[in-house]
Coordinates of C-alpha atoms in Angstrom, one line a residue:
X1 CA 9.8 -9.4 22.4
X2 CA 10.4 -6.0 21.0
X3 CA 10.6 -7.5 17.2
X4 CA 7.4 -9.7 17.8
X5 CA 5.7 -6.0 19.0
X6 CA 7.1 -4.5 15.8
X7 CA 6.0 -7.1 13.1
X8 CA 2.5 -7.0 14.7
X9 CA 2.5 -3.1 14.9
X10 CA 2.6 -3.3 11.2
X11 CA 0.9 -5.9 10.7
X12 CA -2.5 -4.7 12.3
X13 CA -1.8 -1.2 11.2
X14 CA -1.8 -2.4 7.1
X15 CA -4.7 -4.3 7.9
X16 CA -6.4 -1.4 9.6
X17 CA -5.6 0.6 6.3
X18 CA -6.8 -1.6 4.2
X19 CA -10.3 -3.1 6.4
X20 CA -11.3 0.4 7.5
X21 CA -10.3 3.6 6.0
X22 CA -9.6 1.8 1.8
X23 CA -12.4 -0.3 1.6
X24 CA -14.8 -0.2 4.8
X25 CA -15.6 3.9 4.3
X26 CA -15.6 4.1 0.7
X27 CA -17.8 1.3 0.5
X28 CA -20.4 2.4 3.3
X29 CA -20.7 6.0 1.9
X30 CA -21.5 4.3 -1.6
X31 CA -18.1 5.7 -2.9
X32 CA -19.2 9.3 -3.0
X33 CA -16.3 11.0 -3.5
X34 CA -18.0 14.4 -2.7
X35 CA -18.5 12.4 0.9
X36 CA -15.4 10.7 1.7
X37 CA -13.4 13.6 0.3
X38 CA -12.6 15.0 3.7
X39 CA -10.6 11.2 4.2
X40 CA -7.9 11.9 2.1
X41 CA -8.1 15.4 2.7
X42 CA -7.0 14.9 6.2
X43 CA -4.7 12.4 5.0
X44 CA -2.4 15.1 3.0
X45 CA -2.4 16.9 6.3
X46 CA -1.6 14.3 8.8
X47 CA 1.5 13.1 6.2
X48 CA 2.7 16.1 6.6
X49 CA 2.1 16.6 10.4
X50 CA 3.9 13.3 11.1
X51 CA 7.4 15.3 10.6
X52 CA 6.5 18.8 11.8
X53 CA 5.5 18.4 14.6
X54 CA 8.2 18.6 16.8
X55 CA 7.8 15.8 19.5
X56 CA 9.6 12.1 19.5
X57 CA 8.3 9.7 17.4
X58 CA 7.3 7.1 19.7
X59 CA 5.1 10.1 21.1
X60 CA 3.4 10.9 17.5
X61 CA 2.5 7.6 17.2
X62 CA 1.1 6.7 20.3
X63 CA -1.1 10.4 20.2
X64 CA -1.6 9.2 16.5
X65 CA -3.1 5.7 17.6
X66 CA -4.9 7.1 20.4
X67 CA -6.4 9.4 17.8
X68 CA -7.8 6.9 15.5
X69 CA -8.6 4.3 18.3
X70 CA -11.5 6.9 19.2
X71 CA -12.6 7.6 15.9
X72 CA -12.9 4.1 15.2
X73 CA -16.0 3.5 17.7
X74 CA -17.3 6.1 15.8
X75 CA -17.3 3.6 12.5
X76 CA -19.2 3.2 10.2
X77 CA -21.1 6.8 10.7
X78 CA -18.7 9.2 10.5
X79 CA -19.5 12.8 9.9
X80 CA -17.3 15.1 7.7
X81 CA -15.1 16.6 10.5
X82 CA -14.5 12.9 11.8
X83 CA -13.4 11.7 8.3
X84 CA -10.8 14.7 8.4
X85 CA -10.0 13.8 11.8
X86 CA -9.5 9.9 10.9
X87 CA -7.5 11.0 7.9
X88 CA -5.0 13.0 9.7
X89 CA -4.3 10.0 12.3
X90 CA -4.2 7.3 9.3
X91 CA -2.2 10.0 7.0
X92 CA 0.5 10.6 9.7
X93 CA 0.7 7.0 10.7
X94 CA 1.6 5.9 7.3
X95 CA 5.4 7.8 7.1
X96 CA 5.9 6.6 10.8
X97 CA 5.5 3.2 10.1
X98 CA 7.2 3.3 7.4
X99 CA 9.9 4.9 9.6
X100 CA 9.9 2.1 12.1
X101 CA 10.4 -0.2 9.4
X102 CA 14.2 0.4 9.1
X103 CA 13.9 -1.3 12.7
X104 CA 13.0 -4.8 11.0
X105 CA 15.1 -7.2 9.8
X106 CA 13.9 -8.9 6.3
X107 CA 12.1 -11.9 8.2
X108 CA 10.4 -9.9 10.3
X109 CA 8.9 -7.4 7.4
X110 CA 8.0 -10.1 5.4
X111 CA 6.0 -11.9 8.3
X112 CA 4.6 -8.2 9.0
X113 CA 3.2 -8.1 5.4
X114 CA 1.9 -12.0 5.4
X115 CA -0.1 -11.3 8.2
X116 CA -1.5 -7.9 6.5
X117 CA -2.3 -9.8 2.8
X118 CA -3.7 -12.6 5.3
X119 CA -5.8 -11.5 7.7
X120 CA -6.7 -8.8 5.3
X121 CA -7.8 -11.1 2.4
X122 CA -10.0 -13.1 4.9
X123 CA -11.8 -10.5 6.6
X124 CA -12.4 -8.9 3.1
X125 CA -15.7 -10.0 2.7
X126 CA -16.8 -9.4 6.4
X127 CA -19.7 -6.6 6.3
X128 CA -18.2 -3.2 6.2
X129 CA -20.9 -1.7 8.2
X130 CA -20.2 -4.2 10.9
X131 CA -16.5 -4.3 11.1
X132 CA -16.0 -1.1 14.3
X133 CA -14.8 -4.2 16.5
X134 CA -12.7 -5.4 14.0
X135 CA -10.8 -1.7 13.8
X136 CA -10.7 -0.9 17.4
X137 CA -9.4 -4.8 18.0
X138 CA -6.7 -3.7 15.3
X139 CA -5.9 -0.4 16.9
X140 CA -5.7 -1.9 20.3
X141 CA -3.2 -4.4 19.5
X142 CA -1.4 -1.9 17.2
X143 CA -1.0 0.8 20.6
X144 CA 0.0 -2.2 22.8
X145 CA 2.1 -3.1 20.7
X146 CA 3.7 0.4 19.9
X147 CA 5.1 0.8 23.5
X148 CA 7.5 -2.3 22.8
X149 CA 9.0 -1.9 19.9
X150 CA 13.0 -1.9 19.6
X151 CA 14.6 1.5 20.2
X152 CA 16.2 3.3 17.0
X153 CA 19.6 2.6 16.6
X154 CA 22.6 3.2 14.1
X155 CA 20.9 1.7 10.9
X156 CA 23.0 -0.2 8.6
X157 CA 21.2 1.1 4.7
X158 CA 21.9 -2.2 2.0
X159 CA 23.2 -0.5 -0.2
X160 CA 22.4 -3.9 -2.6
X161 CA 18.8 -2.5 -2.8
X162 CA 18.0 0.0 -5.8
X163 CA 16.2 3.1 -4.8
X164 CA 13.3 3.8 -7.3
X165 CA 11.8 7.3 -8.4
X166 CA 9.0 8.8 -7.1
X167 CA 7.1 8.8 -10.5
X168 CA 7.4 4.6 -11.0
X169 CA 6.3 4.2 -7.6
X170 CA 3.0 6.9 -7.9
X171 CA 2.7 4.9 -11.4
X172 CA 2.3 1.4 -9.7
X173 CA 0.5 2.6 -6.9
X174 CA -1.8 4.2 -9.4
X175 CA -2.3 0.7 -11.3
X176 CA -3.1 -1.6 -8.4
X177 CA -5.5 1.4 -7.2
X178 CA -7.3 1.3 -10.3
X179 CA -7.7 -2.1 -10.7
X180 CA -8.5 -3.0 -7.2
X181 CA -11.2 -0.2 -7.0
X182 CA -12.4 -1.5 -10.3
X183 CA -12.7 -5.4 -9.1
X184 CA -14.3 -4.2 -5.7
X185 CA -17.4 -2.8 -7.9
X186 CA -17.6 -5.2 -10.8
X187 CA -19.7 -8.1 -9.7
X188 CA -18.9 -10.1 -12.8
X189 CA -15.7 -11.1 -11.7
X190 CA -15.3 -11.0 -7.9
X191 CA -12.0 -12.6 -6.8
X192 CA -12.6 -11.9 -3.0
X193 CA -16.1 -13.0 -3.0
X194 CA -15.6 -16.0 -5.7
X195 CA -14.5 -18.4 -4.0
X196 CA -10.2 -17.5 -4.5
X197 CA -9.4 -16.6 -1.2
X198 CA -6.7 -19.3 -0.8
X199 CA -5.5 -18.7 -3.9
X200 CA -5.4 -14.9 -3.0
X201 CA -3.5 -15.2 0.5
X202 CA -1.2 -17.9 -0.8
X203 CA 0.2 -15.6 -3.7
X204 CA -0.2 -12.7 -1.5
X205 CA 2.8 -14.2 0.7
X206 CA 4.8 -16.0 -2.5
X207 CA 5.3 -12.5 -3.6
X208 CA 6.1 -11.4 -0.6
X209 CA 8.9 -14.1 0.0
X210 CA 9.9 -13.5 -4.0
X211 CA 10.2 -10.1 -3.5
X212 CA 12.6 -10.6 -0.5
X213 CA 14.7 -13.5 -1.7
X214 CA 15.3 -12.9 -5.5
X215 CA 17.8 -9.8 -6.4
X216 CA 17.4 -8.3 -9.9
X217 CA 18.6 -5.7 -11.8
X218 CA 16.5 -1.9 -10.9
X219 CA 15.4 -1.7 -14.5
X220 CA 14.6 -5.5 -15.2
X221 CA 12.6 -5.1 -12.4
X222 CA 10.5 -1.8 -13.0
X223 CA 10.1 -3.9 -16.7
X224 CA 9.1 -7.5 -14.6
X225 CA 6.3 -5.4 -12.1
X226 CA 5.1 -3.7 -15.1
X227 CA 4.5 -7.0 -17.1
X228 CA 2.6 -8.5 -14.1
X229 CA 0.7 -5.5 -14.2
X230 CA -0.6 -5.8 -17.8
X231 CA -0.9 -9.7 -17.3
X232 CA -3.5 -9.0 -14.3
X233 CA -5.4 -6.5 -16.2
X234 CA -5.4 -8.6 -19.3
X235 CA -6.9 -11.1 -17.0
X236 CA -9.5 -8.7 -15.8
X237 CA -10.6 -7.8 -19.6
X238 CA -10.7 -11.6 -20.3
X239 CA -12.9 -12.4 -16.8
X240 CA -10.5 -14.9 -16.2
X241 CA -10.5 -14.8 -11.9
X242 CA -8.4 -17.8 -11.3
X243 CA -5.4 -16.7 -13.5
X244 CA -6.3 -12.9 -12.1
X245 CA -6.5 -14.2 -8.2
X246 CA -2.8 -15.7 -9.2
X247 CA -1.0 -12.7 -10.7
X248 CA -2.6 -10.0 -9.4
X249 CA -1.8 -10.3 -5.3
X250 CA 1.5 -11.7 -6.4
X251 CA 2.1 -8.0 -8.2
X252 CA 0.6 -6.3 -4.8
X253 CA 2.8 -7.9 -2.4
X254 CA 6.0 -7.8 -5.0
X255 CA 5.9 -4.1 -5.9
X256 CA 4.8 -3.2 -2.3
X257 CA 8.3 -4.9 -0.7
X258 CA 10.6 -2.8 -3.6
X259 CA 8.9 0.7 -2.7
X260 CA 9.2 -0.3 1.1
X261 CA 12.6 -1.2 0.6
X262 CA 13.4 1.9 -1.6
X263 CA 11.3 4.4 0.9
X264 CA 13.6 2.7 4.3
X265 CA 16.6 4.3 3.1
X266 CA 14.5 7.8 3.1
X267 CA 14.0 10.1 6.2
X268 CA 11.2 10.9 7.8
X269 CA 10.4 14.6 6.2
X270 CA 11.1 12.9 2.7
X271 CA 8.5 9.8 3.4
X272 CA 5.8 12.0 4.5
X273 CA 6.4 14.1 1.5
X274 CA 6.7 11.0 -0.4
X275 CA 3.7 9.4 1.1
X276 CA 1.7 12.8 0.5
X277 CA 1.7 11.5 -3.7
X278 CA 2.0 7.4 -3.2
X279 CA -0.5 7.1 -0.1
X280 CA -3.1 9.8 -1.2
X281 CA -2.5 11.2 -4.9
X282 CA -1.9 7.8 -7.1
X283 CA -4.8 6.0 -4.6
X284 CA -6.7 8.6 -5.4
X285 CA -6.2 9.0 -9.2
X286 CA -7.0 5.2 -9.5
X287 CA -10.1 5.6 -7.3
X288 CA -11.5 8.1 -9.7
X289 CA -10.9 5.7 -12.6
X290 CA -12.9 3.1 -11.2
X291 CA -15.6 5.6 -10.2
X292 CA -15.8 6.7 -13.8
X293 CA -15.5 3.3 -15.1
X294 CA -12.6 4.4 -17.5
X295 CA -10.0 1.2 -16.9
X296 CA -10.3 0.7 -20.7
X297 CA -7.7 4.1 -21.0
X298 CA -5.5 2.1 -18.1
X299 CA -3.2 0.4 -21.5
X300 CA -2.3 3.7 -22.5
X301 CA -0.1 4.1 -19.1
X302 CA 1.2 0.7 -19.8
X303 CA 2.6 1.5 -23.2
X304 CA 3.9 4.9 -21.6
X305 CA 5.4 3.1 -18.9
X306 CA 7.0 0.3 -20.8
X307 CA 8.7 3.1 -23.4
X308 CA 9.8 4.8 -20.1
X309 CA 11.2 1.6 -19.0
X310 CA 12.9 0.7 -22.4
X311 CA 14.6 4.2 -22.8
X312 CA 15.9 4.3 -19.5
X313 CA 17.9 1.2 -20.4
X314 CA 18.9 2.4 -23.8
X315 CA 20.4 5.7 -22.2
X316 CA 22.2 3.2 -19.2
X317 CA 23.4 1.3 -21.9
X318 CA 24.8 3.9 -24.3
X319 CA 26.9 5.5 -21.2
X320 CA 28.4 2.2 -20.1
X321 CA 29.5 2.2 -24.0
X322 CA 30.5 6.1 -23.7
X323 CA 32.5 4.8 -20.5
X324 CA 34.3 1.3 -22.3
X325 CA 35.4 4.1 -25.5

């Protein structure tokens, strides 16, 4: 009972993310960044709370819950102090999730993420100034669900799975914020409303299930999630939305499963420190390039990426020849 509770705790809180404070409120205030600014502002903040303050987790996270469960029936018309508010309970939710994670075994995570992409995907095109049931519905079952999950015990780290830098992951989280923000306002090409949501939820969860089941090497991997990258944007620049709806969740859900396994063997103080430039910086940065309608400079941070990519091999390579001499 106590994994069912945790795969759905994450489960509905992703999809709370993602249906209420990513696209619902930056879509209902217009995306007015001077307006929503106070969001990610209290964001920063609550990251950070989620380790200070000096109470047991399970307490944060139920205060946390309880938090944004009465903020929500305040959606969609939230004033400026409520935005800060709702920021710092989704900001220090986000670390203590992640937290909880190193609870779950690989079925259950990728069954926690297949319901997120899922229910996510379909609900996407649900009116956001209608959707306050849908967030307190999420919250509820996220709280219930909170005061069953397994107790923490000695965690075995996999030692199998790389650990990746803070700048790749800011870097993707940077590209699939700039690209989704950029498809949610381009009307010319709009997978979620097109007519590709099966296409969407089914490679949603084949990357998921990819990401879980197929080991490769760190770097091959950083090169393969970079390719898949440019492959979806050159998809976007070619208005091609079946290929796009095909490579583009399959990216999301692959890239997303390596920084959640990377970040589970972190501890709490790093994640919220971590999730401070991942959940709020890179989202942010890509944001603003979709606001100002500048994805045409996104290739540059491909080619810097790939020759990132390409020397970190060269220098691995040369050392494992220093070490054979």
């Amino acid at each position: 009972m106590s994994k069912i509770a945790l795969t759905l705790f994450i489960a509905f809180e992703l999809c709370y993310y993602l249906l209420i404070a990513q696209t619902g409120i930056v879509e209902y205030f217009s995306s007015n960044i001077f307006l929503i600014a106070f969001l990610p502002i209290g964001g920063v903040i609550g990251s950070l709370l989620s380790y200070y303050i000096e109470i047991s987790n399970q307490k944060k996270i139920t205060i946390f819950l309880c938090m944004q469960l009465v903020l929500t029936f305040f959606y969609p018309n939230f004033s400026s102090f409520e935005l800060f508010l709702l920021g710092i309970s989704v900001g220090a939710l986000a670390p203590l999730l992640i937290n909880e994670l190193k609870k779950a075994s690989i079925m259950e995570l990728g069954f926690a993420l297949s319901i997120s992409y899922g229910i996510g995907t379909l609900l996407f095109n649900y009116d956001v100034s209608k959707r306050e049931f849908i967030g307190v519905a999420f919250t509820l079952i996220a709280l219930l669900c909170s005061t069953q999950l397994p107790k923490l015990k000695e965690l075995k780290v996999n030692n199998s799975i790389e650990s990746y830098s803070l700048f790749i992951m800011v870097l993707w989280i940077f590209l699939d914020s700039a690209l989704f923000e950029t498809l949610s306002r381009d009307v010319s090409i709009p997978i979620w409303r097109g007519g590709y949501t099966f296409e969407i939820v089914i490679f949603h969860i084949l990357g998921v299930i990819a990401a879980l089941k197929f080991n490769i090497q760190k770097l091959e991997k950083e090169l393969f999630i970079v390719i898949l990258f440019a492959l979806s944007y050159l998809f976007y620049f070619l208005q091609e939305p079946l290929l796009l709806s095909i490579f583009y969740p399959f990216v999301i859900s692959y890239y997303n499963v390596t920084i959640l396994q990377s970040l589970l063997k972190k501890d709490l103080k790093v994640l919220a420190i971590y999730m401070v430039f991942i959940g709020w910086m890179a989202s942010g940065a890509g944001l603003f390039v979709a606001l100002e309608n500048i994805i045409l400079f996104v290739p540059i941070i491909f080619l810097i990426s790939l020759i990132k990519v390409l020397n970190s091999q060269d220098t691995i390579q040369s050392k494992e020849k220093e070490c054979l001499n």
